[in-house]
Amino acid sequence: MAAAQGEQRPLYKDPSAPVEARVRDLLGRMTLREKAGQMAQIERCVASPRAVAELGVGSILSGGGRPPCDRASPSDWADMVDDMQRLALSSRLAVPILYGIDAVHGHNNVVGATIFPHNVGLGASRDAELVRKIGEATALEVRATGIHWAFAPCVAVCRDSRWGRCYESYSEDPEIVRSFTTIVAGLQGQTPADHPHGYPFLHSVRENVLACAKHYVGDGGTHKGINEGNTICSLDDLEKIHMKPYPDCIAQGVATIMASHSQWNGEHLHASHHLLTDVLKGKLGFQGFVVSDWEGVDHLCEPRGFDYRHCIAQSVNAGMDMIMIPFRFEKFLEDLVFLVETGEIPLSRIDNAVERILRVKFISGVFEHPFSDPTLLDVIGCKEHRLLAREAVRKSLVLLKNGKNREDTFLPLAKNAKRILVTGTHADNIGYQCGGWTIAWNGDSGKITLGTSILEAIQESVEVETEIVYDECPIEATIEAGNFSYAVVVVGEDPYSESVGDRTDLSIPFNGSDLITRVASKVPTLVILISGRPLVIEPQVLEKVDALVAAWLPGSEGTGVADCLFGDHDFVGTLPVTWFRYDDQLPINIGDANYDPLFPFGYGLKCSKAMEI
C-alpha cells in the first residue's frame, strides 16, 4: 500500500544499507526529545508503556539482576524482554531497545544458568582461551533470554584486597588482565582481520551479545581500596596500570564501555572530558558508546542529585553518551532537553552521542531481530557449559600448602579412606560458593540455584565404602571420637558486592580460623578457602594444617574442586594477586619495595612434585 502511494521504506529500515548511512538517516528523522530518549537507560521496574513507547527510552536494564518475578525461569526473562521490545517498536520511529544485564560470571541472575568462577579465580588459571570459551557460553545463555547486552568484562586491575570488587578483577598485574580481554571476542565473536579499529562489532545476533568493558578507568586502584573512591596516581601510572586492558578491548571491537564511579586525583570519571573524550574516543579511537554507571551522574554533586541539571551538563559535555539513570527518567529527559535548548549542551554533542548509540544498535542486529529465539532456551545450564565451568574451577584452584614438609605430601586425598570429616560453613552452600552477583545483587546463602556443592562433589568422588561425616561446626568431642582418616574444612567469606564488600578486617569470617584450629589439632586436615580475595591466615593456623587450597569463588560446579583434591587432575593455578600476611601490609603488590608476602604473586604448587609452579 505504501508503495502504491509513492512512499518508500526509510533507509534506516533497510538491512542491506551501510550502517553509517542508516545512522545518518535515522538521526535526521529524530526530534530533540527522541534523541534525548535514546540517551536514557532505565531500570525495568519503571519501564512503563509511557517510558518505552511514548518517550522512547533507548535502553532498559535489570539493576542488580532484578528478575521479572521471584525464581524466574529463562522463558520468564525472555517474555519480559520481548514485551518491552514490543512497546519500543510501537513508538513513532520504532527504534528497538537494548536490554542490558550484569552477566559477569555466566548469566548469573538466572536460576539454573551455568555459574562460572569469578574473575579472580579465572586469573589464577592463566588460560586466556578458556576465558574466551566462557565468554561464548555466557553469550549463548544471555541471548537465550532475549537480552542483547552484558555489562562485562570488568577489566579492573585490583591493587588492594580491601576493595569490595576485588573478585571482579583478574589480577593485580595489568598484563594478565590484558590477556583475559579475550572474553570480549567470546561474548561478541571474533573480529575479522580487516575490521576497522575501534568500530563496534557483533558476529551473530543468535549466538553473541554486546560486551561492555568496565569501569573506565582506575577503579581497582582507589585509595585504601574504597569502592567508588579516589585513585591517586600520575597519568603515567594510570596508563601503565589501569588503562592497559582498554586498547585490547577496543581492538576487538568492544561495543560499549562503562565509566567508573571513582575519581582520578579528585576528578570524577563521569565528568572527565580529558579521559572520556580526548583519550578514550580520541587517542584510543573508541567508536562505540560510553554508558554511565548506576546513578553515576547523580554522584557528581553532594548531596547526590542535588543540582541534577548541572550534573547532566557536566557528564554529557565530558563525553557520556548513555545515562544509566535508572529511575527518574522523566526528570532527566526534561532537563536534558532544557540544557540543549538553552545552549548549555551543544546539539552537536547530543547528535554525536545518539549517533554512537544507533551505530551499536544497527551493529547488534536488533532492528532485524528484536525478539528472543525460543529454540535457544535449552542451552541455559546445559551439560556442555557445566563441563566448561568444571574445567574452569579446577584450573583456578591454587595449592598453597601440601604437607608439613616437602617430603611428606598430603594431597591427593585417598578415595578409599575409611571415614572422612567434612566441615565448615562453605562445604555445602552453593550461594557462598558462587559469591556476589549471583541471583541477587549481593548473592545469598543456601541452594540459590542449580549446582554441585563441594560436599556433594566429595561424596560423588570417594569409594562406595567410604563414610562421609558432615558436620558444619563440630564440637571437640565429635572430632576426637570420630576416628577420621582426614578432615576437609571449607571456610571463607559471605557473599557481597561493590561497597558492601569493602573491608579493613580480612580475617576469615564465621570464626573460620577457630574451626580450622579445632579440627587440625585432632585430625590431619585439608583447608579449602572460598573467598573473593586473599584472607589473613595466621602463622599458627597455617602451621597446623596439612594442606591449603585457595578455591576463590568457584561458582556452581563444585565437582571441579574434587577433581584436583583426589588426583584426577593436578593443580595448575598460580596466584593472580599477592597473598599478604596481615591487614596492615595492604596494599601490597609485586614489585613493591620491601615485598614480604605470605605467598608471592605467581605462587602455586603441584601434587606431582612438591615444588612451586
Coordinates of C-alpha atoms in Angstrom, one line a residue:
M1 CA 0.0 0.0 0.0
A2 CA 2.9 2.3 0.9
A3 CA 4.5 1.6 -2.5
A4 CA 1.2 2.3 -4.2
Q5 CA 1.1 5.7 -2.6
G6 CA 4.6 6.5 -3.7
E7 CA 6.2 6.1 -0.3
Q8 CA 9.4 4.3 0.3
R9 CA 10.7 2.3 3.2
P10 CA 13.0 4.6 5.3
L11 CA 16.7 3.9 4.6
Y12 CA 17.3 3.1 8.3
K13 CA 15.0 0.1 8.0
D14 CA 16.9 -1.3 5.0
P15 CA 19.3 -4.0 6.4
S16 CA 21.3 -4.0 3.2
A17 CA 22.2 -0.3 3.5
P18 CA 25.6 0.6 5.1
V19 CA 25.4 1.1 8.9
E20 CA 26.6 4.7 8.8
A21 CA 24.0 5.6 6.2
R22 CA 21.3 4.1 8.3
V23 CA 22.6 6.0 11.3
R24 CA 22.5 9.3 9.5
D25 CA 19.1 8.6 8.1
L26 CA 17.5 7.8 11.4
L27 CA 19.3 10.6 13.3
G28 CA 18.0 13.1 10.7
R29 CA 14.4 12.0 11.4
M30 CA 14.6 12.4 15.2
T31 CA 13.3 15.2 17.2
L32 CA 15.4 16.5 20.1
R33 CA 13.1 14.7 22.6
E34 CA 13.6 11.4 20.7
K35 CA 17.3 11.9 20.7
A36 CA 17.2 12.5 24.5
G37 CA 15.2 9.3 24.9
Q38 CA 17.9 7.3 23.2
M39 CA 20.4 8.5 25.7
A40 CA 18.3 7.2 28.6
Q41 CA 18.8 3.8 30.2
I42 CA 16.1 3.0 32.8
E43 CA 15.5 0.2 35.3
R44 CA 13.0 -2.5 34.3
C45 CA 10.7 -1.7 37.3
V46 CA 9.9 1.8 35.8
A47 CA 9.8 0.6 32.2
S48 CA 6.2 1.6 31.6
P49 CA 4.4 2.0 28.3
R50 CA 4.8 5.7 28.6
A51 CA 8.6 5.4 29.2
V52 CA 9.2 3.0 26.3
A53 CA 6.5 3.7 23.7
E54 CA 5.9 7.4 24.2
L55 CA 9.2 8.8 25.5
G56 CA 11.3 6.2 23.5
V57 CA 14.0 5.4 26.1
G58 CA 17.0 3.8 24.4
S59 CA 17.8 1.0 26.9
I60 CA 16.5 -0.9 29.8
L61 CA 18.4 -2.9 32.4
S62 CA 17.9 -5.2 35.3
G63 CA 19.7 -3.4 38.1
G64 CA 21.4 -5.8 40.5
G65 CA 19.9 -8.7 38.5
R66 CA 16.3 -7.7 39.2
P67 CA 14.3 -10.6 37.7
P68 CA 10.8 -10.4 36.2
C69 CA 9.5 -12.3 39.1
D70 CA 10.8 -14.4 42.0
R71 CA 12.7 -17.5 40.9
A72 CA 12.0 -16.5 37.3
S73 CA 12.6 -19.1 34.6
P74 CA 14.6 -18.4 31.5
S75 CA 11.4 -18.2 29.5
D76 CA 10.0 -15.6 32.0
W77 CA 13.1 -13.5 31.3
A78 CA 12.6 -13.8 27.5
D79 CA 8.9 -12.9 27.7
M80 CA 9.7 -9.8 29.8
V81 CA 12.3 -8.5 27.3
D82 CA 10.1 -9.3 24.4
D83 CA 7.2 -7.4 25.9
M84 CA 9.4 -4.4 26.4
Q85 CA 10.7 -4.6 22.9
R86 CA 7.1 -4.6 21.6
L87 CA 6.5 -1.3 23.4
A88 CA 9.6 0.2 21.9
L89 CA 8.6 -0.9 18.4
S90 CA 5.3 0.8 18.8
S91 CA 7.0 4.2 19.1
R92 CA 6.9 6.7 16.2
L93 CA 10.2 5.6 14.7
A94 CA 10.1 2.0 16.0
V95 CA 13.6 2.2 17.4
P96 CA 14.2 -1.0 19.4
I97 CA 15.7 -1.0 22.9
L98 CA 18.9 -2.7 24.0
Y99 CA 18.4 -4.7 27.2
G100 CA 21.4 -4.9 29.5
I101 CA 22.3 -7.1 32.4
D102 CA 25.3 -7.8 34.7
A103 CA 26.3 -11.2 33.3
V104 CA 29.7 -11.1 35.0
H105 CA 30.4 -14.8 35.7
G106 CA 27.9 -16.5 33.4
H107 CA 24.2 -15.5 33.1
N108 CA 24.4 -15.2 36.9
N109 CA 21.0 -13.6 37.5
V110 CA 19.0 -16.5 36.0
V111 CA 18.1 -19.5 38.2
G112 CA 19.6 -22.6 36.5
A113 CA 22.2 -20.9 34.4
T114 CA 25.8 -22.0 34.5
I115 CA 27.7 -20.0 37.1
F116 CA 31.4 -19.8 36.2
P117 CA 34.2 -18.8 38.7
H118 CA 34.5 -15.2 39.4
N119 CA 37.3 -13.3 37.6
V120 CA 40.0 -13.6 40.3
G121 CA 39.8 -17.4 40.0
L122 CA 40.0 -17.3 36.2
G123 CA 43.1 -15.1 36.6
A124 CA 44.7 -17.9 38.6
S125 CA 44.2 -20.2 35.6
R126 CA 46.4 -18.0 33.2
D127 CA 44.3 -19.5 30.4
A128 CA 43.1 -16.9 28.0
E129 CA 41.5 -19.4 25.6
L130 CA 39.4 -20.8 28.5
V131 CA 38.1 -17.4 29.3
R132 CA 37.2 -16.8 25.6
K133 CA 35.2 -20.0 25.7
I134 CA 33.5 -18.9 28.9
G135 CA 32.5 -15.7 27.0
E136 CA 31.0 -17.8 24.2
A137 CA 29.0 -19.9 26.7
T138 CA 27.8 -16.8 28.6
A139 CA 26.7 -15.1 25.4
L140 CA 24.6 -18.0 24.4
E141 CA 22.8 -18.2 27.7
V142 CA 22.3 -14.5 27.8
R143 CA 21.0 -14.4 24.2
A144 CA 18.6 -17.3 25.0
T145 CA 16.7 -15.0 27.4
G146 CA 16.3 -12.3 24.7
I147 CA 19.0 -10.0 26.3
H148 CA 21.3 -8.2 23.9
W149 CA 24.0 -6.7 26.2
A150 CA 26.2 -7.9 29.0
F151 CA 27.8 -5.5 31.3
A152 CA 31.1 -7.4 31.1
P153 CA 34.0 -7.8 31.2
C154 CA 35.3 -6.0 34.3
V155 CA 38.9 -5.2 33.3
A156 CA 39.9 -3.5 36.6
V157 CA 43.4 -4.0 37.9
C158 CA 42.9 -4.6 41.6
R159 CA 45.8 -3.2 43.6
D160 CA 44.2 -3.5 47.1
S161 CA 42.4 -6.5 48.5
R162 CA 40.3 -4.3 50.8
W163 CA 38.3 -3.3 47.7
G164 CA 34.8 -4.9 47.7
R165 CA 35.0 -5.7 44.0
C166 CA 38.4 -7.4 44.2
Y167 CA 37.0 -10.7 42.9
E168 CA 35.8 -9.0 39.7
S169 CA 39.4 -8.3 38.8
Y170 CA 41.5 -11.0 37.0
S171 CA 44.8 -9.8 38.6
E172 CA 46.9 -7.1 40.2
D173 CA 49.1 -7.5 37.1
P174 CA 47.9 -5.4 34.1
E175 CA 49.5 -7.8 31.6
I176 CA 47.4 -10.7 33.0
V177 CA 44.2 -8.6 32.8
R178 CA 45.1 -7.7 29.2
S179 CA 45.5 -11.3 28.3
F180 CA 41.9 -12.0 29.5
T181 CA 40.3 -9.5 27.3
T182 CA 39.8 -12.5 25.0
I183 CA 36.4 -12.7 26.7
V184 CA 35.3 -9.8 24.5
A185 CA 35.8 -12.0 21.5
G186 CA 33.9 -14.7 23.3
L187 CA 31.0 -12.5 24.0
Q188 CA 30.8 -10.6 20.7
G189 CA 32.6 -13.0 18.3
Q190 CA 36.0 -12.8 16.7
T191 CA 36.5 -9.7 14.6
P192 CA 37.8 -10.3 11.0
A193 CA 41.4 -9.2 10.2
D194 CA 40.3 -6.2 8.3
H195 CA 37.8 -4.9 10.9
P196 CA 38.2 -1.1 11.3
H197 CA 40.0 -0.2 14.5
G198 CA 37.7 0.8 17.4
Y199 CA 34.5 0.2 15.4
P200 CA 31.8 -1.8 17.4
F201 CA 31.3 -5.4 16.4
L202 CA 28.9 -8.3 16.7
H203 CA 29.4 -11.6 14.9
S204 CA 26.0 -13.2 15.3
V205 CA 22.6 -12.0 16.5
R206 CA 21.8 -15.5 17.5
E207 CA 25.0 -16.5 19.4
N208 CA 26.6 -13.3 20.6
V209 CA 25.9 -10.3 22.8
L210 CA 27.3 -6.8 23.1
A211 CA 30.1 -6.6 25.6
C212 CA 30.9 -3.7 27.9
A213 CA 34.5 -3.1 29.2
K214 CA 34.3 -1.6 32.7
H215 CA 34.9 0.5 34.7
Y216 CA 36.9 3.2 32.9
V217 CA 39.3 3.9 34.4
G218 CA 41.3 3.3 37.6
D219 CA 38.5 1.6 39.6
G220 CA 40.9 -1.0 41.0
G221 CA 43.4 1.5 42.3
T222 CA 41.4 3.7 44.7
H223 CA 43.0 4.9 48.0
K224 CA 42.6 2.2 50.7
G225 CA 40.6 0.1 48.3
I226 CA 37.4 2.2 48.9
N227 CA 34.8 1.4 46.3
E228 CA 33.9 4.5 44.1
G229 CA 36.9 6.2 45.8
N230 CA 39.8 8.2 44.6
T231 CA 42.7 6.8 42.5
I232 CA 45.7 8.9 43.3
C233 CA 48.4 8.4 40.7
S234 CA 50.3 10.0 37.9
L235 CA 49.0 9.9 34.3
D236 CA 51.9 7.6 33.5
D237 CA 50.9 5.1 36.2
L238 CA 47.2 5.4 35.2
E239 CA 48.2 4.4 31.6
K240 CA 50.8 1.8 32.6
I241 CA 48.5 0.0 35.1
H242 CA 44.8 0.8 34.8
M243 CA 44.4 1.8 31.2
K244 CA 46.4 -1.2 29.9
P245 CA 43.4 -3.5 29.1
Y246 CA 41.3 -1.0 27.2
P247 CA 43.2 -0.8 23.9
D248 CA 42.9 -4.6 23.7
C249 CA 39.2 -4.4 24.2
I250 CA 38.8 -1.6 21.7
A251 CA 40.9 -3.5 19.1
Q252 CA 38.4 -6.4 19.4
G253 CA 35.5 -4.1 18.6
V254 CA 34.1 -3.8 22.1
A255 CA 30.7 -2.1 21.6
T256 CA 30.4 -0.2 24.9
I257 CA 32.5 1.0 27.7
M258 CA 31.2 1.9 31.2
A259 CA 32.6 4.8 33.1
S260 CA 33.8 4.3 36.6
H261 CA 32.1 5.8 39.7
S262 CA 35.6 6.5 41.0
Q263 CA 37.8 9.6 40.7
W264 CA 41.2 10.2 39.4
N265 CA 43.2 12.6 41.5
G266 CA 39.9 14.1 42.7
E267 CA 38.2 14.4 39.3
H268 CA 35.1 12.3 38.8
L269 CA 35.5 10.0 35.8
H270 CA 31.8 10.7 34.9
A271 CA 32.8 14.3 34.3
S272 CA 36.3 13.9 32.8
H273 CA 36.4 15.4 29.3
H274 CA 40.1 14.5 29.1
L275 CA 39.7 10.8 29.8
L276 CA 36.3 10.2 28.2
T277 CA 36.7 12.3 25.0
D278 CA 40.3 13.2 24.5
V279 CA 41.8 9.8 25.5
L280 CA 39.1 7.2 25.1
K281 CA 37.4 8.5 22.0
G282 CA 40.3 10.4 20.6
K283 CA 43.6 8.8 21.3
L284 CA 42.3 5.2 21.7
G285 CA 39.8 5.5 18.8
F286 CA 36.8 4.1 20.5
Q287 CA 33.7 4.4 18.2
G288 CA 31.1 2.6 20.3
F289 CA 29.3 4.4 23.1
V290 CA 30.1 5.2 26.7
V291 CA 27.5 4.4 29.3
S292 CA 27.4 5.7 32.8
D293 CA 27.3 3.5 35.9
W294 CA 24.2 3.2 38.2
E295 CA 23.1 6.8 39.1
G296 CA 26.7 7.9 38.1
V297 CA 25.5 11.3 37.1
D298 CA 23.8 11.9 40.4
H299 CA 27.2 11.3 42.1
L300 CA 28.7 14.4 40.6
C301 CA 27.3 16.7 43.3
E302 CA 26.7 16.5 47.1
P303 CA 24.1 15.7 48.3
R304 CA 23.7 13.3 45.4
G305 CA 21.5 14.6 42.6
F306 CA 21.1 18.0 44.3
D307 CA 21.8 20.1 41.1
Y308 CA 20.7 17.5 38.6
R309 CA 20.9 19.8 35.6
H310 CA 24.4 20.7 36.4
C311 CA 25.4 17.1 36.8
I312 CA 23.8 16.1 33.5
A313 CA 25.6 19.0 31.7
Q314 CA 29.0 18.1 33.2
S315 CA 28.7 14.4 32.2
V316 CA 27.2 14.7 28.8
N317 CA 29.6 17.5 27.8
A318 CA 32.5 15.4 29.1
G319 CA 31.6 12.6 26.6
M320 CA 28.9 10.4 28.3
D321 CA 26.6 9.0 25.7
M322 CA 24.0 6.9 27.5
I323 CA 22.9 7.7 31.1
M324 CA 22.0 4.8 33.4
I325 CA 19.5 7.0 35.3
P326 CA 17.9 4.5 36.4
F327 CA 14.6 5.7 37.9
R328 CA 13.8 9.4 37.5
F329 CA 13.9 9.3 33.7
E330 CA 11.2 12.0 33.1
K331 CA 13.2 14.5 35.1
F332 CA 16.4 13.5 33.1
L333 CA 14.6 13.9 29.7
E334 CA 13.1 17.3 30.7
D335 CA 16.5 18.6 32.0
L336 CA 18.5 17.3 29.0
V337 CA 16.2 19.0 26.5
F338 CA 16.3 22.2 28.6
L339 CA 20.1 22.2 28.6
V340 CA 20.2 21.8 24.8
E341 CA 17.6 24.4 24.2
T342 CA 19.5 26.9 26.4
G343 CA 22.8 26.1 24.8
E344 CA 24.5 24.6 27.9
I345 CA 24.9 21.3 26.0
P346 CA 25.6 21.8 22.2
L347 CA 23.2 19.9 19.9
S348 CA 26.3 18.5 18.2
R349 CA 27.2 16.7 21.4
I350 CA 23.8 15.1 21.5
D351 CA 24.0 14.1 17.9
N352 CA 27.4 12.5 18.5
A353 CA 26.1 10.6 21.5
V354 CA 23.0 9.3 19.7
E355 CA 25.0 8.5 16.5
R356 CA 27.2 6.2 18.7
I357 CA 24.2 4.6 20.3
L358 CA 22.4 4.0 17.0
R359 CA 25.7 2.6 15.5
V360 CA 25.8 0.0 18.2
K361 CA 22.1 -0.8 17.7
F362 CA 22.5 -1.3 14.0
I363 CA 25.6 -3.4 14.5
S364 CA 23.7 -5.5 17.1
G365 CA 21.1 -6.6 14.5
V366 CA 18.3 -5.7 16.9
F367 CA 16.4 -3.8 14.2
E368 CA 16.1 -7.0 12.1
H369 CA 15.9 -9.5 15.1
P370 CA 14.3 -7.7 18.0
F371 CA 12.9 -10.7 19.8
S372 CA 14.2 -13.7 21.6
D373 CA 14.8 -17.1 20.0
P374 CA 12.9 -19.8 22.0
T375 CA 14.9 -22.6 20.4
L376 CA 17.9 -21.4 22.4
L377 CA 16.3 -21.9 25.8
D378 CA 17.7 -25.4 26.3
V379 CA 21.3 -24.1 26.2
I380 CA 20.9 -22.5 29.6
G381 CA 22.8 -24.6 32.2
C382 CA 23.4 -27.3 29.5
K383 CA 25.9 -30.1 30.1
E384 CA 28.5 -28.7 27.8
H385 CA 28.6 -25.4 29.6
R386 CA 28.7 -27.1 33.1
L387 CA 31.7 -29.2 31.9
L388 CA 33.4 -26.0 30.8
A389 CA 32.7 -24.4 34.2
R390 CA 34.1 -27.5 35.9
E391 CA 37.3 -27.2 33.9
A392 CA 37.5 -23.6 34.9
V393 CA 37.1 -24.4 38.5
R394 CA 39.9 -27.0 38.6
K395 CA 42.2 -24.6 36.6
S396 CA 41.5 -21.8 39.0
L397 CA 42.5 -23.7 42.2
V398 CA 45.8 -22.7 43.8
L399 CA 47.5 -25.2 46.0
L400 CA 49.3 -23.1 48.7
K401 CA 50.4 -25.9 51.0
N402 CA 50.8 -29.7 50.6
G403 CA 52.2 -31.5 53.6
K404 CA 54.0 -30.3 56.6
N405 CA 57.3 -30.8 54.8
R406 CA 58.3 -31.3 51.2
E407 CA 59.0 -35.0 51.6
D408 CA 55.6 -35.8 53.1
T409 CA 52.9 -34.5 50.8
F410 CA 49.2 -34.7 51.9
L411 CA 47.4 -34.4 48.5
P412 CA 45.9 -36.1 46.6
L413 CA 43.4 -37.4 49.1
A414 CA 42.7 -41.1 49.3
K415 CA 39.3 -42.0 47.8
N416 CA 39.2 -45.2 49.8
A417 CA 39.7 -43.7 53.2
K418 CA 37.5 -45.3 55.9
R419 CA 36.0 -42.2 57.4
I420 CA 36.2 -38.6 56.3
L421 CA 35.0 -35.5 58.2
V422 CA 33.7 -32.6 56.0
T423 CA 33.0 -29.4 57.9
G424 CA 32.8 -25.7 57.6
T425 CA 30.3 -23.0 56.7
H426 CA 31.1 -23.3 53.0
A427 CA 31.2 -27.1 52.5
D428 CA 27.6 -27.4 51.4
N429 CA 26.5 -24.0 50.4
I430 CA 26.0 -23.1 46.7
G431 CA 25.3 -19.5 47.5
Y432 CA 28.6 -19.0 49.4
Q433 CA 30.4 -20.9 46.6
C434 CA 29.1 -18.5 43.9
G435 CA 29.6 -15.3 45.8
G436 CA 28.1 -11.9 44.9
W437 CA 26.4 -11.1 41.6
T438 CA 24.5 -14.4 41.8
I439 CA 20.7 -14.5 41.5
A440 CA 20.7 -11.4 43.8
W441 CA 23.0 -8.4 43.7
N442 CA 24.9 -9.4 46.8
G443 CA 24.4 -13.1 46.3
D444 CA 22.9 -15.2 49.1
S445 CA 23.3 -18.3 51.3
G446 CA 22.0 -21.7 50.5
K447 CA 20.6 -23.5 47.5
I448 CA 20.0 -20.4 45.5
T449 CA 20.5 -22.1 42.1
L450 CA 21.3 -25.4 40.5
G451 CA 24.8 -26.7 41.1
T452 CA 27.0 -29.1 43.0
S453 CA 28.4 -28.2 46.4
I454 CA 31.9 -29.2 47.5
L455 CA 30.4 -31.7 49.9
E456 CA 28.3 -33.3 47.2
A457 CA 31.4 -33.4 44.9
I458 CA 33.4 -35.2 47.6
Q459 CA 30.6 -37.6 48.2
E460 CA 30.5 -38.4 44.5
S461 CA 34.3 -38.9 44.3
V462 CA 35.0 -41.3 47.1
E463 CA 34.6 -45.1 47.1
V464 CA 31.2 -46.5 48.0
E465 CA 32.6 -48.0 51.2
T466 CA 34.0 -44.6 52.4
E467 CA 31.9 -43.0 55.1
I468 CA 31.4 -39.2 54.9
V469 CA 30.5 -37.4 58.1
Y470 CA 29.3 -33.9 57.5
D471 CA 29.0 -31.5 60.5
E472 CA 29.1 -27.8 59.7
C473 CA 30.6 -26.9 63.1
P474 CA 31.6 -30.0 65.1
I475 CA 32.5 -29.9 68.8
E476 CA 35.8 -31.2 70.0
A477 CA 34.3 -34.4 71.3
T478 CA 32.9 -35.3 67.9
I479 CA 36.3 -34.7 66.3
E480 CA 38.2 -36.7 68.9
A481 CA 35.8 -39.7 68.9
G482 CA 35.3 -39.8 65.1
N483 CA 38.3 -41.9 64.2
F484 CA 38.6 -39.9 61.0
S485 CA 41.2 -40.7 58.3
Y486 CA 41.3 -37.0 57.5
A487 CA 39.2 -33.8 57.5
V488 CA 38.2 -31.3 54.8
V489 CA 37.4 -27.9 56.3
V490 CA 35.7 -25.5 53.9
V491 CA 35.5 -21.9 55.1
G492 CA 35.5 -18.4 53.7
E493 CA 33.6 -15.2 53.1
D494 CA 30.0 -14.5 53.0
P495 CA 28.7 -13.1 49.6
Y496 CA 29.0 -9.4 48.9
S497 CA 29.2 -7.0 46.0
E498 CA 30.6 -3.5 45.5
S499 CA 30.8 -1.2 48.6
V500 CA 29.2 -3.9 50.8
G501 CA 32.4 -5.8 50.4
D502 CA 34.8 -3.0 51.3
R503 CA 36.6 -4.4 54.4
T504 CA 39.6 -3.5 56.5
D505 CA 39.4 -6.7 58.5
L506 CA 40.2 -9.6 56.2
S507 CA 40.3 -12.4 58.8
I508 CA 38.3 -15.5 57.9
P509 CA 34.7 -14.8 58.7
F510 CA 32.4 -17.0 60.8
N511 CA 35.3 -17.7 63.2
G512 CA 36.9 -19.8 60.4
S513 CA 40.4 -19.8 62.0
D514 CA 39.0 -21.2 65.2
L515 CA 37.3 -24.1 63.4
I516 CA 40.4 -24.8 61.4
T517 CA 42.5 -24.9 64.6
R518 CA 39.9 -27.1 66.4
V519 CA 39.8 -29.7 63.7
A520 CA 43.5 -29.6 62.6
S521 CA 44.6 -30.1 66.2
K522 CA 43.0 -33.5 66.2
V523 CA 42.8 -34.8 62.6
P524 CA 45.1 -34.5 59.5
T525 CA 43.3 -31.6 57.7
L526 CA 42.9 -30.0 54.3
V527 CA 41.6 -26.4 54.3
I528 CA 39.7 -25.0 51.3
L529 CA 39.3 -21.2 51.3
I530 CA 36.3 -19.8 49.5
S531 CA 36.9 -16.1 49.0
G532 CA 37.0 -13.3 46.5
R533 CA 40.5 -12.3 47.7
P534 CA 43.3 -13.4 50.0
L535 CA 42.4 -13.6 53.6
V536 CA 44.6 -13.5 56.7
I537 CA 46.0 -16.9 57.6
E538 CA 47.7 -16.7 61.0
P539 CA 51.1 -18.5 61.3
Q540 CA 49.8 -20.8 64.0
V541 CA 46.9 -21.8 61.8
L542 CA 49.0 -22.4 58.7
E543 CA 51.4 -24.5 60.8
K544 CA 48.6 -26.8 62.0
V545 CA 47.0 -27.6 58.6
D546 CA 48.4 -30.3 56.3
A547 CA 47.2 -28.8 53.1
L548 CA 45.7 -25.5 51.9
V549 CA 43.8 -24.7 48.7
A550 CA 42.6 -21.3 47.5
A551 CA 39.4 -22.0 45.6
W552 CA 38.3 -18.4 45.2
L553 CA 34.6 -18.2 44.3
P554 CA 34.2 -21.3 42.1
G555 CA 30.5 -21.0 41.1
S556 CA 28.0 -23.7 40.5
E557 CA 30.3 -26.6 39.6
G558 CA 31.9 -27.8 42.9
T559 CA 33.0 -31.1 41.2
G560 CA 35.9 -29.2 39.7
V561 CA 37.3 -28.8 43.2
A562 CA 37.1 -32.6 43.9
D563 CA 38.8 -33.3 40.5
C564 CA 42.0 -31.9 41.9
L565 CA 41.6 -33.0 45.6
F566 CA 41.5 -36.7 44.6
G567 CA 44.2 -36.5 41.9
D568 CA 42.1 -36.9 38.8
H569 CA 43.7 -33.6 37.7
D570 CA 46.7 -31.9 39.0
F571 CA 46.7 -28.3 40.3
V572 CA 47.8 -25.7 37.7
G573 CA 46.6 -22.4 39.2
T574 CA 49.0 -19.7 40.4
L575 CA 48.2 -16.7 42.5
P576 CA 46.9 -13.8 40.4
V577 CA 47.3 -11.5 43.4
T578 CA 49.8 -11.2 46.3
W579 CA 48.7 -13.1 49.4
F580 CA 49.5 -10.7 52.3
R581 CA 50.5 -11.7 55.8
Y582 CA 48.3 -9.3 57.8
D583 CA 45.9 -6.4 57.1
D584 CA 48.4 -3.6 57.9
Q585 CA 50.5 -4.8 54.9
L586 CA 47.9 -3.6 52.4
P587 CA 48.2 -2.5 49.8
I588 CA 50.9 -4.9 48.6
N589 CA 51.8 -5.7 45.0
I590 CA 54.5 -7.5 43.2
G591 CA 57.4 -5.1 42.6
D592 CA 56.9 -3.1 45.8
A593 CA 59.9 -2.2 47.9
N594 CA 60.3 -4.5 50.9
Y595 CA 57.9 -7.0 49.3
D596 CA 57.3 -9.6 52.0
P597 CA 54.1 -11.6 51.4
L598 CA 52.9 -14.8 52.9
F599 CA 52.7 -16.2 49.4
P600 CA 54.1 -14.2 46.5
F601 CA 52.3 -13.3 43.3
G602 CA 52.6 -16.3 40.9
Y603 CA 53.0 -18.9 43.7
G604 CA 51.3 -22.3 43.4
L605 CA 52.2 -26.0 44.0
K606 CA 51.5 -29.2 42.0
C607 CA 50.7 -32.5 43.6
S608 CA 53.0 -34.3 41.1
K609 CA 56.0 -32.6 42.6
A610 CA 56.4 -30.7 45.9
M611 CA 57.6 -27.5 44.4
E612 CA 56.4 -24.2 43.2
I613 CA 55.0 -24.0 39.7

